């Protein structure tokens, strides 16, 4: 069992040392030091809290709240290149972590979570 934990630690270190992680960390620091970006994030979070409150009280439907939240998020990204760059880098990094998890799941369970059982969608089994 110790070998499994050692390999997991090594994998974590590889991910941490990867370019994607470095990019996310650097862009996170830039975002944290950008006063305009921080103000936009505070405003966005306040809007989200108000939408959640309005949804719970029945003033706005769940669908409308989601739409308004998405519109506010998109507007925030349009106003701040710093936030936009961080979000894009974070998505790329999260996609890598997700892919690693899918690979682990495949080797543990023998099942590919992306398998549709229609080989035309992926070119065949592993």
mmCIF file with all atom_site columns, N, CA, C and O in Angstrom, residues 41 44 47-48 67-79 83 87 91:
data_model
loop_
_atom_site.group_PDB
_atom_site.id
_atom_site.type_symbol
_atom_site.label_atom_id
_atom_site.label_alt_id
_atom_site.label_comp_id
_atom_site.label_asym_id
_atom_site.label_entity_id
_atom_site.label_seq_id
_atom_site.pdbx_PDB_ins_code
_atom_site.Cartn_x
_atom_site.Cartn_y
_atom_site.Cartn_z
_atom_site.occupancy
_atom_site.B_iso_or_equiv
_atom_site.pdbx_formal_charge
_atom_site.auth_seq_id
_atom_site.auth_comp_id
_atom_site.auth_asym_id
_atom_site.auth_atom_id
_atom_site.pdbx_PDB_model_num
ATOM 1  N N  . UNK A 1 41 ? -14.789 41.382 -8.618  1.00 0.00 ? 41 UNK A N  1
ATOM 2  C CA . UNK A 1 41 ? -15.108 40.116 -7.949  1.00 0.00 ? 41 UNK A CA 1
ATOM 3  C C  . UNK A 1 41 ? -16.010 40.339 -6.749  1.00 0.00 ? 41 UNK A C  1
ATOM 4  O O  . UNK A 1 41 ? -16.956 39.567 -6.525  1.00 0.00 ? 41 UNK A O  1
ATOM 5  N N  . UNK A 1 44 ? -19.455 41.064 -8.116  1.00 0.00 ? 44 UNK A N  1
ATOM 6  C CA . UNK A 1 44 ? -20.056 39.843 -8.653  1.00 0.00 ? 44 UNK A CA 1
ATOM 7  C C  . UNK A 1 44 ? -20.546 38.951 -7.520  1.00 0.00 ? 44 UNK A C  1
ATOM 8  O O  . UNK A 1 44 ? -21.660 38.419 -7.566  1.00 0.00 ? 44 UNK A O  1
ATOM 9  N N  . UNK A 1 47 ? -23.699 40.313 -6.079  1.00 0.00 ? 47 UNK A N  1
ATOM 10 C CA . UNK A 1 47 ? -24.823 40.025 -6.970  1.00 0.00 ? 47 UNK A CA 1
ATOM 11 C C  . UNK A 1 47 ? -25.288 38.581 -6.813  1.00 0.00 ? 47 UNK A C  1
ATOM 12 O O  . UNK A 1 47 ? -26.490 38.309 -6.797  1.00 0.00 ? 47 UNK A O  1
ATOM 13 N N  . UNK A 1 48 ? -24.347 37.663 -6.697  1.00 0.00 ? 48 UNK A N  1
ATOM 14 C CA . UNK A 1 48 ? -24.691 36.250 -6.520  1.00 0.00 ? 48 UNK A CA 1
ATOM 15 C C  . UNK A 1 48 ? -25.449 36.031 -5.217  1.00 0.00 ? 48 UNK A C  1
ATOM 16 O O  . UNK A 1 48 ? -26.431 35.287 -5.175  1.00 0.00 ? 48 UNK A O  1
ATOM 17 N N  . UNK A 1 67 ? -29.562 32.608 -15.340 1.00 0.00 ? 67 UNK A N  1
ATOM 18 C CA . UNK A 1 67 ? -29.308 33.463 -16.494 1.00 0.00 ? 67 UNK A CA 1
ATOM 19 C C  . UNK A 1 67 ? -28.667 34.787 -16.068 1.00 0.00 ? 67 UNK A C  1
ATOM 20 O O  . UNK A 1 67 ? -27.684 35.231 -16.662 1.00 0.00 ? 67 UNK A O  1
ATOM 21 N N  . UNK A 1 68 ? -29.211 35.404 -15.035 1.00 0.00 ? 68 UNK A N  1
ATOM 22 C CA . UNK A 1 68 ? -28.654 36.670 -14.553 1.00 0.00 ? 68 UNK A CA 1
ATOM 23 C C  . UNK A 1 68 ? -27.235 36.491 -14.028 1.00 0.00 ? 68 UNK A C  1
ATOM 24 O O  . UNK A 1 68 ? -26.361 37.342 -14.241 1.00 0.00 ? 68 UNK A O  1
ATOM 25 N N  . UNK A 1 69 ? -26.983 35.373 -13.346 1.00 0.00 ? 69 UNK A N  1
ATOM 26 C CA . UNK A 1 69 ? -25.645 35.084 -12.842 1.00 0.00 ? 69 UNK A CA 1
ATOM 27 C C  . UNK A 1 69 ? -24.659 34.924 -14.001 1.00 0.00 ? 69 UNK A C  1
ATOM 28 O O  . UNK A 1 69 ? -23.557 35.479 -13.966 1.00 0.00 ? 69 UNK A O  1
ATOM 29 N N  . UNK A 1 70 ? -25.063 34.179 -15.011 1.00 0.00 ? 70 UNK A N  1
ATOM 30 C CA . UNK A 1 70 ? -24.189 33.967 -16.171 1.00 0.00 ? 70 UNK A CA 1
ATOM 31 C C  . UNK A 1 70 ? -23.907 35.275 -16.902 1.00 0.00 ? 70 UNK A C  1
ATOM 32 O O  . UNK A 1 70 ? -22.779 35.514 -17.347 1.00 0.00 ? 70 UNK A O  1
ATOM 33 N N  . UNK A 1 71 ? -24.928 36.103 -17.025 1.00 0.00 ? 71 UNK A N  1
ATOM 34 C CA . UNK A 1 71 ? -24.740 37.401 -17.683 1.00 0.00 ? 71 UNK A CA 1
ATOM 35 C C  . UNK A 1 71 ? -23.789 38.286 -16.879 1.00 0.00 ? 71 UNK A C  1
ATOM 36 O O  . UNK A 1 71 ? -22.926 38.963 -17.452 1.00 0.00 ? 71 UNK A O  1
ATOM 37 N N  . UNK A 1 72 ? -23.929 38.291 -15.569 1.00 0.00 ? 72 UNK A N  1
ATOM 38 C CA . UNK A 1 72 ? -23.041 39.075 -14.708 1.00 0.00 ? 72 UNK A CA 1
ATOM 39 C C  . UNK A 1 72 ? -21.605 38.559 -14.791 1.00 0.00 ? 72 UNK A C  1
ATOM 40 O O  . UNK A 1 72 ? -20.650 39.343 -14.831 1.00 0.00 ? 72 UNK A O  1
ATOM 41 N N  . UNK A 1 73 ? -21.466 37.238 -14.845 1.00 0.00 ? 73 UNK A N  1
ATOM 42 C CA . UNK A 1 73 ? -20.134 36.632 -14.963 1.00 0.00 ? 73 UNK A CA 1
ATOM 43 C C  . UNK A 1 73 ? -19.487 37.033 -16.283 1.00 0.00 ? 73 UNK A C  1
ATOM 44 O O  . UNK A 1 73 ? -18.323 37.453 -16.312 1.00 0.00 ? 73 UNK A O  1
ATOM 45 N N  . UNK A 1 74 ? -20.235 36.922 -17.380 1.00 0.00 ? 74 UNK A N  1
ATOM 46 C CA . UNK A 1 74 ? -19.703 37.297 -18.694 1.00 0.00 ? 74 UNK A CA 1
ATOM 47 C C  . UNK A 1 74 ? -19.325 38.776 -18.734 1.00 0.00 ? 74 UNK A C  1
ATOM 48 O O  . UNK A 1 74 ? -18.285 39.140 -19.296 1.00 0.00 ? 74 UNK A O  1
ATOM 49 N N  . UNK A 1 75 ? -20.153 39.629 -18.129 1.00 0.00 ? 75 UNK A N  1
ATOM 50 C CA . UNK A 1 75 ? -19.858 41.061 -18.089 1.00 0.00 ? 75 UNK A CA 1
ATOM 51 C C  . UNK A 1 75 ? -18.573 41.325 -17.310 1.00 0.00 ? 75 UNK A C  1
ATOM 52 O O  . UNK A 1 75 ? -17.758 42.170 -17.701 1.00 0.00 ? 75 UNK A O  1
ATOM 53 N N  . UNK A 1 76 ? -18.383 40.590 -16.213 1.00 0.00 ? 76 UNK A N  1
ATOM 54 C CA . UNK A 1 76 ? -17.171 40.743 -15.415 1.00 0.00 ? 76 UNK A CA 1
ATOM 55 C C  . UNK A 1 76 ? -15.944 40.367 -16.242 1.00 0.00 ? 76 UNK A C  1
ATOM 56 O O  . UNK A 1 76 ? -14.931 41.071 -16.218 1.00 0.00 ? 76 UNK A O  1
ATOM 57 N N  . UNK A 1 77 ? -16.042 39.272 -17.002 1.00 0.00 ? 77 UNK A N  1
ATOM 58 C CA . UNK A 1 77 ? -14.911 38.850 -17.832 1.00 0.00 ? 77 UNK A CA 1
ATOM 59 C C  . UNK A 1 77 ? -14.598 39.873 -18.914 1.00 0.00 ? 77 UNK A C  1
ATOM 60 O O  . UNK A 1 77 ? -13.429 40.085 -19.259 1.00 0.00 ? 77 UNK A O  1
ATOM 61 N N  . UNK A 1 78 ? -15.636 40.497 -19.455 1.00 0.00 ? 78 UNK A N  1
ATOM 62 C CA . UNK A 1 78 ? -15.426 41.526 -20.477 1.00 0.00 ? 78 UNK A CA 1
ATOM 63 C C  . UNK A 1 78 ? -14.705 42.744 -19.907 1.00 0.00 ? 78 UNK A C  1
ATOM 64 O O  . UNK A 1 78 ? -13.945 43.405 -20.619 1.00 0.00 ? 78 UNK A O  1
ATOM 65 N N  . UNK A 1 79 ? -14.921 43.028 -18.649 1.00 0.00 ? 79 UNK A N  1
ATOM 66 C CA . UNK A 1 79 ? -14.327 44.207 -18.017 1.00 0.00 ? 79 UNK A CA 1
ATOM 67 C C  . UNK A 1 79 ? -12.907 43.969 -17.520 1.00 0.00 ? 79 UNK A C  1
ATOM 68 O O  . UNK A 1 79 ? -12.173 44.931 -17.280 1.00 0.00 ? 79 UNK A O  1
ATOM 69 N N  . UNK A 1 83 ? -9.031  38.764 -14.838 1.00 0.00 ? 83 UNK A N  1
ATOM 70 C CA . UNK A 1 83 ? -9.930  37.705 -14.373 1.00 0.00 ? 83 UNK A CA 1
ATOM 71 C C  . UNK A 1 83 ? -10.144 36.682 -15.481 1.00 0.00 ? 83 UNK A C  1
ATOM 72 O O  . UNK A 1 83 ? -10.102 35.477 -15.240 1.00 0.00 ? 83 UNK A O  1
ATOM 73 N N  . UNK A 1 87 ? -9.392  32.689 -15.217 1.00 0.00 ? 87 UNK A N  1
ATOM 74 C CA . UNK A 1 87 ? -10.475 31.713 -15.383 1.00 0.00 ? 87 UNK A CA 1
ATOM 75 C C  . UNK A 1 87 ? -10.129 30.715 -16.477 1.00 0.00 ? 87 UNK A C  1
ATOM 76 O O  . UNK A 1 87 ? -10.329 29.503 -16.321 1.00 0.00 ? 87 UNK A O  1
ATOM 77 N N  . UNK A 1 91 ? -9.567  26.710 -15.942 1.00 0.00 ? 91 UNK A N  1
ATOM 78 C CA . UNK A 1 91 ? -10.330 25.704 -16.683 1.00 0.00 ? 91 UNK A CA 1
ATOM 79 C C  . UNK A 1 91 ? -9.390  24.682 -17.321 1.00 0.00 ? 91 UNK A C  1
ATOM 80 O O  . UNK A 1 91 ? -9.660  23.483 -17.277 1.00 0.00 ? 91 UNK A O  1
#
